[in-house]
PDB file of C-alpha atoms and ligand atoms in Angstrom:
ATOM      1  CA  MET A   1     -14.483  23.990  20.152  1.00 41.00           C
ATOM      2  CA  MET A   2     -16.593  27.040  20.277  1.00 44.00           C
ATOM      3  CA  PRO A   3     -16.945  29.324  23.293  1.00 42.00           C
ATOM      4  CA  GLY A   4     -20.244  28.295  25.016  1.00 45.00           C
ATOM      5  CA  MET A   5     -20.589  24.837  23.940  1.00 48.00           C
ATOM      6  CA  ASP A   6     -18.796  23.084  26.642  1.00 57.00           C
ATOM      7  CA  ASN A   7     -21.777  22.338  28.664  1.00 67.00           C
ATOM      8  CA  ASN A   8     -23.174  20.165  25.706  1.00 82.00           C
ATOM      9  CA  LEU A   9     -19.961  18.332  25.242  1.00 94.00           C
ATOM     10  CA  LEU A  10     -20.306  14.599  24.808  1.00 97.00           C
ATOM     11  CA  CYS A  11     -19.370  12.330  27.874  1.00 97.00           C
ATOM     12  CA  ALA A  12     -19.171   8.578  27.892  1.00 97.00           C
ATOM     13  CA  ASP A  13     -20.264   8.387  31.501  1.00 96.00           C
ATOM     14  CA  ARG A  14     -23.373  10.598  30.887  1.00 96.00           C
ATOM     15  CA  VAL A  15     -24.250   8.367  27.554  1.00 97.00           C
ATOM     16  CA  ILE A  16     -23.594   4.931  29.566  1.00 96.00           C
ATOM     17  CA  LYS A  17     -26.001   6.360  32.382  1.00 94.00           C
ATOM     18  CA  ALA A  18     -29.114   6.774  29.922  1.00 92.00           C
ATOM     19  CA  LEU A  19     -28.596   3.266  28.740  1.00 94.00           C
ATOM     20  CA  PRO A  20     -30.576   0.491  30.180  1.00 93.00           C
ATOM     21  CA  THR A  21     -28.645  -2.193  32.029  1.00 94.00           C
ATOM     22  CA  GLU A  22     -28.843  -4.906  29.491  1.00 92.00           C
ATOM     23  CA  VAL A  23     -27.534  -2.486  26.772  1.00 94.00           C
ATOM     24  CA  ARG A  24     -24.804  -1.240  29.121  1.00 94.00           C
ATOM     25  CA  GLU A  25     -23.587  -4.914  29.229  1.00 93.00           C
ATOM     26  CA  VAL A  26     -23.217  -5.103  25.525  1.00 95.00           C
ATOM     27  CA  LEU A  27     -21.701  -1.822  24.439  1.00 97.00           C
ATOM     28  CA  GLN A  28     -18.085  -0.185  24.983  1.00 97.00           C
ATOM     29  CA  VAL A  29     -18.588   3.582  24.535  1.00 98.00           C
ATOM     30  CA  ALA A  30     -15.686   5.947  23.537  1.00 97.00           C
ATOM     31  CA  VAL A  31     -15.845   9.405  23.149  1.00 98.00           C
ATOM     32  CA  TYR A  32     -13.138  10.922  20.903  1.00 98.00           C
ATOM     33  CA  ASP A  33     -12.485  14.669  20.291  1.00 98.00           C
ATOM     34  CA  THR A  34     -11.714  14.668  16.460  1.00 98.00           C
ATOM     35  CA  VAL A  35     -11.533  11.949  14.321  1.00 98.00           C
ATOM     36  CA  GLY A  36     -11.510  11.404  10.412  1.00 98.00           C
ATOM     37  CA  SER A  37     -14.645   9.258  10.480  1.00 98.00           C
ATOM     38  CA  THR A  38     -16.041   7.591  13.509  1.00 98.00           C
ATOM     39  CA  ASN A  39     -16.605   4.494  11.094  1.00 98.00           C
ATOM     40  CA  ASP A  40     -12.929   4.604  10.129  1.00 97.00           C
ATOM     41  CA  VAL A  41     -12.173   4.253  13.646  1.00 97.00           C
ATOM     42  CA  LEU A  42     -13.974   1.151  13.963  1.00 97.00           C
ATOM     43  CA  ARG A  43     -12.651  -0.401  10.742  1.00 96.00           C
ATOM     44  CA  GLU A  44      -9.341  -0.667  12.405  1.00 93.00           C
ATOM     45  CA  LYS A  45     -10.782  -3.248  14.568  1.00 88.00           C
ATOM     46  CA  LYS A  46     -11.599  -5.419  11.632  1.00 84.00           C
ATOM     47  CA  GLY A  47     -11.396  -9.192  12.513  1.00 79.00           C
ATOM     48  CA  GLN A  48     -11.229  -8.599  16.350  1.00 84.00           C
ATOM     49  CA  ALA A  49     -13.892  -9.860  18.541  1.00 85.00           C
ATOM     50  CA  ALA A  50     -13.706  -6.659  20.397  1.00 91.00           C
ATOM     51  CA  LEU A  51     -15.555  -4.885  17.276  1.00 95.00           C
ATOM     52  CA  HIS A  52     -18.904  -6.272  18.512  1.00 95.00           C
ATOM     53  CA  GLY A  53     -20.579  -3.586  20.788  1.00 97.00           C
ATOM     54  CA  ALA A  54     -17.876  -1.062  20.283  1.00 97.00           C
ATOM     55  CA  VAL A  55     -19.220   2.438  19.948  1.00 98.00           C
ATOM     56  CA  VAL A  56     -17.463   5.598  18.725  1.00 98.00           C
ATOM     57  CA  LEU A  57     -18.737   8.960  19.070  1.00 98.00           C
ATOM     58  CA  ALA A  58     -16.921  11.996  18.157  1.00 98.00           C
ATOM     59  CA  GLU A  59     -17.425  15.738  18.642  1.00 98.00           C
ATOM     60  CA  GLN A  60     -16.053  16.340  15.133  1.00 98.00           C
ATOM     61  CA  GLN A  61     -15.230  14.656  11.941  1.00 98.00           C
ATOM     62  CA  THR A  62     -12.686  15.797   9.338  1.00 98.00           C
ATOM     63  CA  GLN A  63     -13.355  13.180   6.797  1.00 98.00           C
ATOM     64  CA  GLY A  64     -17.218  12.536   7.538  1.00 98.00           C
ATOM     65  CA  ARG A  65     -18.898  10.730   4.660  1.00 97.00           C
ATOM     66  CA  GLY A  66     -22.139   9.818   3.790  1.00 96.00           C
ATOM     67  CA  ARG A  67     -23.360   7.473   1.248  1.00 94.00           C
ATOM     68  CA  ARG A  68     -21.916   7.234  -2.525  1.00 91.00           C
ATOM     69  CA  GLY A  69     -18.913   9.157  -1.199  1.00 91.00           C
ATOM     70  CA  ARG A  70     -20.587  12.057  -0.446  1.00 94.00           C
ATOM     71  CA  ARG A  71     -18.942  14.310   2.336  1.00 96.00           C
ATOM     72  CA  TRP A  72     -21.132  14.528   5.620  1.00 97.00           C
ATOM     73  CA  CYS A  73     -21.112  18.057   7.347  1.00 97.00           C
ATOM     74  CA  SER A  74     -19.495  17.351  10.616  1.00 97.00           C
ATOM     75  CA  PRO A  75     -18.646  20.379  12.648  1.00 97.00           C
ATOM     76  CA  ALA A  76     -17.506  20.466  16.120  1.00 97.00           C
ATOM     77  CA  GLY A  77     -19.769  20.187  19.174  1.00 95.00           C
ATOM     78  CA  ALA A  78     -23.220  20.433  16.934  1.00 95.00           C
ATOM     79  CA  ASN A  79     -24.250  17.207  16.081  1.00 97.00           C
ATOM     80  CA  LEU A  80     -24.410  13.245  16.396  1.00 98.00           C
ATOM     81  CA  TYR A  81     -21.514  11.404  14.894  1.00 98.00           C
ATOM     82  CA  CYS A  82     -21.810   7.834  16.021  1.00 98.00           C
ATOM     83  CA  SER A  83     -20.739   4.343  14.808  1.00 98.00           C
ATOM     84  CA  ILE A  84     -21.441   0.989  16.295  1.00 98.00           C
ATOM     85  CA  GLY A  85     -19.617  -2.328  15.583  1.00 97.00           C
ATOM     86  CA  TRP A  86     -21.651  -5.510  15.297  1.00 97.00           C
ATOM     87  CA  ARG A  87     -20.995  -9.131  14.018  1.00 95.00           C
ATOM     88  CA  PHE A  88     -23.979 -10.948  12.996  1.00 95.00           C
ATOM     89  CA  ASP A  89     -23.628 -15.004  12.501  1.00 94.00           C
ATOM     90  CA  GLY A  90     -24.385 -16.343   9.062  1.00 94.00           C
ATOM     91  CA  SER A  91     -23.607 -15.522   5.339  1.00 92.00           C
ATOM     92  CA  LEU A  92     -24.256 -12.053   3.807  1.00 93.00           C
ATOM     93  CA  GLU A  93     -27.526 -12.467   3.575  1.00 93.00           C
ATOM     94  CA  VAL A  94     -28.439 -12.306   6.992  1.00 95.00           C
ATOM     95  CA  LEU A  95     -27.611  -8.335   6.519  1.00 96.00           C
ATOM     96  CA  ALA A  96     -30.345  -7.756   3.691  1.00 95.00           C
ATOM     97  CA  GLY A  97     -32.301  -4.778   5.327  1.00 97.00           C
ATOM     98  CA  LEU A  98     -30.003  -3.819   7.961  1.00 98.00           C
ATOM     99  CA  SER A  99     -29.364  -0.150   7.091  1.00 97.00           C
ATOM    100  CA  LEU A 100     -33.433   0.235   6.742  1.00 98.00           C
ATOM    101  CA  ALA A 101     -33.754  -1.173  10.021  1.00 98.00           C
ATOM    102  CA  VAL A 102     -31.426   0.699  11.812  1.00 98.00           C
ATOM    103  CA  GLY A 103     -32.996   3.848  10.248  1.00 98.00           C
ATOM    104  CA  ALA A 104     -36.296   2.603  11.710  1.00 98.00           C
ATOM    105  CA  MET A 105     -34.654   1.609  15.117  1.00 98.00           C
ATOM    106  CA  VAL A 106     -33.408   5.368  14.972  1.00 98.00           C
ATOM    107  CA  ALA A 107     -36.632   6.991  14.046  1.00 98.00           C
ATOM    108  CA  GLU A 108     -38.494   4.963  16.796  1.00 97.00           C
ATOM    109  CA  GLN A 109     -36.170   6.549  19.373  1.00 97.00           C
ATOM    110  CA  ILE A 110     -36.430   9.988  18.247  1.00 97.00           C
ATOM    111  CA  THR A 111     -40.299   9.810  18.353  1.00 96.00           C
ATOM    112  CA  THR A 112     -40.385   8.431  21.866  1.00 95.00           C
ATOM    113  CA  HIS A 113     -37.877  10.737  23.656  1.00 94.00           C
ATOM    114  CA  PHE A 114     -37.841  13.736  21.384  1.00 93.00           C
ATOM    115  CA  ASP A 115     -41.606  13.755  20.142  1.00 90.00           C
ATOM    116  CA  ALA A 116     -40.536  14.441  16.553  1.00 93.00           C
ATOM    117  CA  ASP A 117     -42.316  11.994  14.192  1.00 94.00           C
ATOM    118  CA  LEU A 118     -39.573  11.252  11.587  1.00 97.00           C
ATOM    119  CA  GLN A 119     -39.718   9.869   8.199  1.00 98.00           C
ATOM    120  CA  LEU A 120     -37.619   7.399   6.447  1.00 98.00           C
ATOM    121  CA  LYS A 121     -36.611   7.946   2.879  1.00 97.00           C
ATOM    122  CA  TRP A 122     -35.236   4.768   1.380  1.00 97.00           C
ATOM    123  CA  PRO A 123     -32.861   3.577   1.594  1.00 95.00           C
ATOM    124  CA  ASN A 124     -31.577   5.043   4.674  1.00 93.00           C
ATOM    125  CA  ASP A 125     -32.133   8.777   5.042  1.00 97.00           C
ATOM    126  CA  LEU A 126     -34.226  10.207   8.270  1.00 98.00           C
ATOM    127  CA  TYR A 127     -36.374  12.968   6.978  1.00 98.00           C
ATOM    128  CA  TYR A 128     -38.518  15.390   8.940  1.00 97.00           C
ATOM    129  CA  ASN A 129     -40.829  17.858   6.854  1.00 95.00           C
ATOM    130  CA  GLU A 130     -39.400  17.233   3.341  1.00 95.00           C
ATOM    131  CA  GLN A 131     -35.907  18.044   4.833  1.00 97.00           C
ATOM    132  CA  LYS A 132     -33.117  15.422   5.733  1.00 97.00           C
ATOM    133  CA  LEU A 133     -32.237  15.494   9.621  1.00 98.00           C
ATOM    134  CA  GLY A 134     -29.901  12.429   9.275  1.00 98.00           C
ATOM    135  CA  GLY A 135     -28.517   9.403   7.519  1.00 98.00           C
ATOM    136  CA  ILE A 136     -27.051   5.870   8.057  1.00 98.00           C
ATOM    137  CA  LEU A 137     -24.018   4.456   6.574  1.00 98.00           C
ATOM    138  CA  VAL A 138     -23.301   0.609   7.072  1.00 97.00           C
ATOM    139  CA  GLU A 139     -20.341  -0.825   5.913  1.00 97.00           C
ATOM    140  CA  VAL A 140     -19.634  -4.462   5.801  1.00 95.00           C
ATOM    141  CA  LEU A 141     -16.201  -5.420   6.820  1.00 94.00           C
ATOM    142  CA  GLY A 142     -16.626  -9.276   5.556  1.00 82.00           C
ATOM    143  CA  ASP A 143     -16.715 -12.681   6.477  1.00 75.00           C
ATOM    144  CA  VAL A 144     -14.727 -13.661   9.558  1.00 71.00           C
ATOM    145  CA  THR A 145     -15.190 -17.250  10.464  1.00 76.00           C
ATOM    146  CA  GLY A 146     -19.009 -17.584   9.465  1.00 85.00           C
ATOM    147  CA  ARG A 147     -19.846 -14.226  10.942  1.00 91.00           C
ATOM    148  CA  GLN A 148     -20.383 -10.741   9.125  1.00 94.00           C
ATOM    149  CA  SER A 149     -18.881  -7.998  10.791  1.00 94.00           C
ATOM    150  CA  VAL A 150     -20.416  -4.398  10.192  1.00 96.00           C
ATOM    151  CA  VAL A 151     -19.725  -0.902  10.995  1.00 97.00           C
ATOM    152  CA  ILE A 152     -22.916   0.974  11.462  1.00 98.00           C
ATOM    153  CA  GLY A 153     -22.510   4.860  11.107  1.00 98.00           C
ATOM    154  CA  ILE A 154     -25.053   7.062  12.279  1.00 98.00           C
ATOM    155  CA  GLY A 155     -25.150  10.822  11.341  1.00 98.00           C
ATOM    156  CA  LEU A 156     -27.857  13.251  13.028  1.00 98.00           C
ATOM    157  CA  ASN A 157     -28.162  17.061  12.745  1.00 98.00           C
ATOM    158  CA  VAL A 158     -28.856  18.114  16.187  1.00 97.00           C
ATOM    159  CA  ASN A 159     -27.879  21.724  16.872  1.00 95.00           C
ATOM    160  CA  MET A 160     -26.425  22.503  13.408  1.00 95.00           C
ATOM    161  CA  PRO A 161     -24.846  26.138  13.232  1.00 93.00           C
ATOM    162  CA  GLU A 162     -26.258  27.987  10.102  1.00 92.00           C
ATOM    163  CA  GLU A 163     -22.930  28.629   8.402  1.00 94.00           C
ATOM    164  CA  GLU A 164     -21.871  25.185   8.471  1.00 94.00           C
ATOM    165  CA  GLY A 165     -25.251  23.954   7.187  1.00 94.00           C
ATOM    166  CA  ALA A 166     -25.053  26.479   4.215  1.00 94.00           C
ATOM    167  CA  SER A 167     -22.742  24.185   2.798  1.00 92.00           C
ATOM    168  CA  ILE A 168     -25.001  21.285   2.700  1.00 94.00           C
ATOM    169  CA  GLU A 169     -26.432  20.823  -1.057  1.00 90.00           C
ATOM    170  CA  ARG A 170     -29.731  19.240  -0.096  1.00 91.00           C
ATOM    171  CA  PRO A 171     -32.903  20.604   1.923  1.00 95.00           C
ATOM    172  CA  TRP A 172     -31.696  19.871   5.466  1.00 97.00           C
ATOM    173  CA  THR A 173     -33.169  20.475   8.935  1.00 97.00           C
ATOM    174  CA  ASP A 174     -31.873  19.574  12.689  1.00 97.00           C
ATOM    175  CA  LEU A 175     -33.566  18.218  15.746  1.00 98.00           C
ATOM    176  CA  SER A 176     -33.188  21.562  17.377  1.00 97.00           C
ATOM    177  CA  SER A 177     -35.373  23.219  14.893  1.00 97.00           C
ATOM    178  CA  VAL A 178     -37.546  19.903  15.182  1.00 97.00           C
ATOM    179  CA  VAL A 179     -38.152  20.270  18.849  1.00 96.00           C
ATOM    180  CA  GLY A 180     -37.777  24.183  19.314  1.00 95.00           C
ATOM    181  CA  ALA A 181     -34.894  23.845  21.781  1.00 93.00           C
ATOM    182  CA  GLU A 182     -31.363  22.823  22.259  1.00 91.00           C
ATOM    183  CA  VAL A 183     -30.720  19.128  22.150  1.00 94.00           C
ATOM    184  CA  ASP A 184     -29.034  17.439  25.018  1.00 95.00           C
ATOM    185  CA  ARG A 185     -26.644  15.235  22.890  1.00 96.00           C
ATOM    186  CA  ASN A 186     -25.710  12.918  25.579  1.00 96.00           C
ATOM    187  CA  ALA A 187     -29.223  11.932  26.125  1.00 95.00           C
ATOM    188  CA  LEU A 188     -30.123  11.759  22.657  1.00 97.00           C
ATOM    189  CA  ALA A 189     -26.786   9.391  22.123  1.00 98.00           C
ATOM    190  CA  GLY A 190     -28.224   7.210  24.958  1.00 97.00           C
ATOM    191  CA  ALA A 191     -31.626   7.069  23.479  1.00 97.00           C
ATOM    192  CA  VAL A 192     -30.361   6.049  19.666  1.00 98.00           C
ATOM    193  CA  LEU A 193     -27.864   3.594  21.146  1.00 98.00           C
ATOM    194  CA  ALA A 194     -30.377   1.957  23.429  1.00 97.00           C
ATOM    195  CA  GLY A 195     -32.807   1.833  20.457  1.00 97.00           C
ATOM    196  CA  VAL A 196     -30.030   0.608  18.157  1.00 98.00           C
ATOM    197  CA  ALA A 197     -28.380  -2.240  20.364  1.00 97.00           C
ATOM    198  CA  GLY A 198     -31.949  -3.546  21.506  1.00 96.00           C
ATOM    199  CA  GLY A 199     -32.907  -3.447  17.876  1.00 97.00           C
ATOM    200  CA  LEU A 200     -29.863  -4.994  16.666  1.00 97.00           C
ATOM    201  CA  MET A 201     -30.202  -8.129  18.943  1.00 96.00           C
ATOM    202  CA  GLN A 202     -33.806  -8.429  17.393  1.00 95.00           C
ATOM    203  CA  PHE A 203     -32.506  -7.851  13.757  1.00 97.00           C
ATOM    204  CA  ALA A 204     -30.194 -10.610  14.381  1.00 96.00           C
ATOM    205  CA  ALA A 205     -32.832 -13.247  15.691  1.00 95.00           C
ATOM    206  CA  LEU A 206     -35.752 -11.976  13.175  1.00 95.00           C
ATOM    207  CA  GLY A 207     -34.103 -10.263  10.460  1.00 95.00           C
ATOM    208  CA  PHE A 208     -35.573  -7.418   8.529  1.00 96.00           C
ATOM    209  CA  ALA A 209     -39.117  -8.726   8.253  1.00 91.00           C
ATOM    210  CA  HIS A 210     -39.484  -7.459  11.707  1.00 90.00           C
ATOM    211  CA  TRP A 211     -39.163  -3.868  11.180  1.00 94.00           C
ATOM    212  CA  GLN A 212     -41.048  -4.085   7.645  1.00 95.00           C
ATOM    213  CA  ALA A 213     -44.269  -2.633   9.606  1.00 94.00           C
ATOM    214  CA  VAL A 214     -42.254   0.090  11.224  1.00 94.00           C
ATOM    215  CA  TRP A 215     -40.605   1.257   7.991  1.00 95.00           C
ATOM    216  CA  ARG A 216     -43.948   1.424   6.044  1.00 93.00           C
ATOM    217  CA  ARG A 217     -45.526   3.689   8.776  1.00 96.00           C
ATOM    218  CA  ARG A 218     -42.575   5.953   8.137  1.00 98.00           C
ATOM    219  CA  ASP A 219     -42.288   5.673   4.437  1.00 98.00           C
ATOM    220  CA  TYR A 220     -41.502   9.118   3.243  1.00 97.00           C
ATOM    221  CA  LEU A 221     -41.546   7.925  -0.619  1.00 97.00           C
ATOM    222  CA  SER A 222     -44.695   5.863  -0.235  1.00 97.00           C
ATOM    223  CA  GLY A 223     -47.343   6.794  -3.082  1.00 96.00           C
ATOM    224  CA  ARG A 224     -44.967   9.208  -4.701  1.00 97.00           C
ATOM    225  CA  SER A 225     -43.533   9.520  -8.340  1.00 97.00           C
ATOM    226  CA  VAL A 226     -39.818   8.744  -7.639  1.00 97.00           C
ATOM    227  CA  VAL A 227     -37.031   7.952 -10.277  1.00 96.00           C
ATOM    228  CA  ILE A 228     -34.271   5.697  -9.434  1.00 95.00           C
ATOM    229  CA  ASP A 229     -31.090   6.446 -10.909  1.00 91.00           C
ATOM    230  CA  GLY A 230     -29.147   3.951 -13.026  1.00 85.00           C
ATOM    231  CA  SER A 231     -28.781   3.051 -17.133  1.00 83.00           C
ATOM    232  CA  PRO A 232     -31.988   3.222 -17.782  1.00 88.00           C
ATOM    233  CA  PRO A 233     -33.234   5.157 -15.042  1.00 92.00           C
ATOM    234  CA  ILE A 234     -36.656   3.715 -13.532  1.00 93.00           C
ATOM    235  CA  ALA A 235     -39.809   5.905 -13.167  1.00 95.00           C
ATOM    236  CA  GLY A 236     -42.866   4.906 -11.262  1.00 97.00           C
ATOM    237  CA  ILE A 237     -44.757   5.210  -7.998  1.00 97.00           C
ATOM    238  CA  ALA A 238     -42.898   3.830  -4.823  1.00 97.00           C
ATOM    239  CA  CYS A 239     -45.183   1.607  -2.978  1.00 97.00           C
ATOM    240  CA  GLY A 240     -43.205   0.582  -0.201  1.00 97.00           C
ATOM    241  CA  VAL A 241     -40.499  -2.005   0.804  1.00 97.00           C
ATOM    242  CA  ASN A 242     -40.316  -5.677   0.520  1.00 96.00           C
ATOM    243  CA  ASP A 243     -39.223  -8.039   3.341  1.00 94.00           C
ATOM    244  CA  CYS A 244     -35.312  -7.848   2.153  1.00 95.00           C
ATOM    245  CA  GLY A 245     -35.863  -3.770   2.078  1.00 96.00           C
ATOM    246  CA  ALA A 246     -35.827  -3.575  -1.467  1.00 96.00           C
ATOM    247  CA  LEU A 247     -37.830  -0.770  -3.010  1.00 97.00           C
ATOM    248  CA  LEU A 248     -41.288  -1.443  -4.748  1.00 97.00           C
ATOM    249  CA  ILE A 249     -41.914   0.797  -7.971  1.00 97.00           C
ATOM    250  CA  GLU A 250     -45.146   0.407  -9.644  1.00 97.00           C
ATOM    251  CA  SER A 251     -43.717   1.087 -13.372  1.00 94.00           C
ATOM    252  CA  THR A 252     -44.993   0.973 -16.604  1.00 93.00           C
ATOM    253  CA  ALA A 253     -43.509  -2.395 -16.697  1.00 91.00           C
ATOM    254  CA  GLY A 254     -45.203  -3.637 -13.745  1.00 95.00           C
ATOM    255  CA  GLN A 255     -44.118  -3.721 -10.102  1.00 96.00           C
ATOM    256  CA  LEU A 256     -40.327  -4.068  -9.795  1.00 96.00           C
ATOM    257  CA  ALA A 257     -38.277  -4.550  -6.662  1.00 96.00           C
ATOM    258  CA  ILE A 258     -35.187  -2.089  -6.759  1.00 95.00           C
ATOM    259  CA  ALA A 259     -32.391  -3.241  -4.389  1.00 93.00           C
ATOM    260  CA  GLY A 260     -29.937  -0.514  -4.542  1.00 91.00           C
ATOM    261  CA  GLY A 261     -29.573   3.138  -5.919  1.00 91.00           C
ATOM    262  CA  GLU A 262     -30.883   6.328  -5.447  1.00 91.00           C
ATOM    263  CA  ALA A 263     -34.593   7.720  -5.295  1.00 94.00           C
ATOM    264  CA  THR A 264     -35.437  10.968  -6.254  1.00 94.00           C
ATOM    265  CA  LEU A 265     -39.002  12.520  -6.047  1.00 94.00           C
ATOM    266  CA  LEU A 266     -40.686  13.821  -9.392  1.00 90.00           C
ATOM    267  CA  ASP A 267     -43.416  15.496  -7.380  1.00 73.00           C
ATOM    268  CA  ILE A 268     -43.288  18.107  -5.207  1.00 58.00           C
ATOM    269  CA  GLY A 269     -45.137  18.994  -1.769  1.00 53.00           C
ATOM    270  CA  PRO A 270     -46.038  16.313   0.875  1.00 49.00           C
ATOM    271  CA  ALA A 271     -47.206  12.495   0.184  1.00 46.00           C
ATOM    272  CA  SER A 272     -50.952  12.620  -0.299  1.00 41.00           C
TER     273      SER A 272
HETATM  274  C1  BTN B 301     -25.770   9.379   4.659  1.00 87.03           C
HETATM  275  O1  BTN B 301     -27.089   9.880   4.721  1.00 87.03           O
HETATM  276  O2  BTN B 301     -25.412   9.480   3.411  1.00 87.03           O
HETATM  277  C2  BTN B 301     -24.889   8.692   5.495  1.00 87.03           C
HETATM  278  C3  BTN B 301     -24.460   9.296   6.481  1.00 87.03           C
HETATM  279  C4  BTN B 301     -23.864   8.885   7.400  1.00 87.03           C
HETATM  280  C5  BTN B 301     -22.729   9.922   8.707  1.00 87.03           C
HETATM  281  C6  BTN B 301     -22.533   9.160   9.652  1.00 87.03           C
HETATM  282  S1  BTN B 301     -21.620  10.190  10.848  1.00 87.03           S
HETATM  283  C7  BTN B 301     -21.084   8.942  11.523  1.00 87.03           C
HETATM  284  C8  BTN B 301     -20.566   7.804  10.615  1.00 87.03           C
HETATM  285  N1  BTN B 301     -19.128   8.655  10.256  1.00 87.03           N
HETATM  286  C9  BTN B 301     -19.124   8.773   8.904  1.00 87.03           C
HETATM  287  O3  BTN B 301     -18.032   9.112   8.415  1.00 87.03           O
HETATM  288  N2  BTN B 301     -20.270   8.517   8.349  1.00 87.03           N
HETATM  289  C10 BTN B 301     -21.255   8.064   9.486  1.00 87.03           C
END
């Protein structure tokens, strides 16, 4: 740990104190110093009822990962690396749009508590001012007796040291730059967990359709020219997400709903 950082160390008691009572009853929060990946700590609980509501926070990840096998920059004592285990009743379809919904839950909480109006880049990146601030990695562990077990990983750049951030290949920012002050990670973790736990209960009852309107208000790609990777790649104008979380593209072949992939902007500058 770097000197001077200990007053902003993660502390399970402080995180729990920041949670509303109804959420405290649902979550079991554990704080680790160093892990490979917080998602992997929870994956080991696969098949166990204890997965539901288990939360792992870590000061540092040595094997932090993002979507598509990318590395997630996870230096010690700087950011938020958080995973939540959850079980949903039903078949795989009940998970449609889950990772987008979690992005919306996190963005709403950060706006409320830190006055930072984040945008959502399909499928599950958090953006501020054209730069990536965080991402969501949902891993489905499979069907256990008619239930879907998932691990939801949330990575937020919070107080990222410049020298560590230099290794990130895409434009990035962190929450302390956005708000202009060092961010209390325990308060942030409490706010994020409160929003996500409450949101997951709503998602279990109402699905993604409930979050679609939130998503559309924060849609970073809306109205912009994009290309979706694949063979062949698909180019067009992004025009929102449908009620399953698929990206809608207005292309020369008409309107398409893209269920998965990576969207790259073709224009530069903010959306009009
Ligand atoms: C992405 O944008 O590609 C998703 C990034 C997800 C990073 C988080 S950090 C906590 C959890 N543990 C991981 O190894 N990954 C996720």
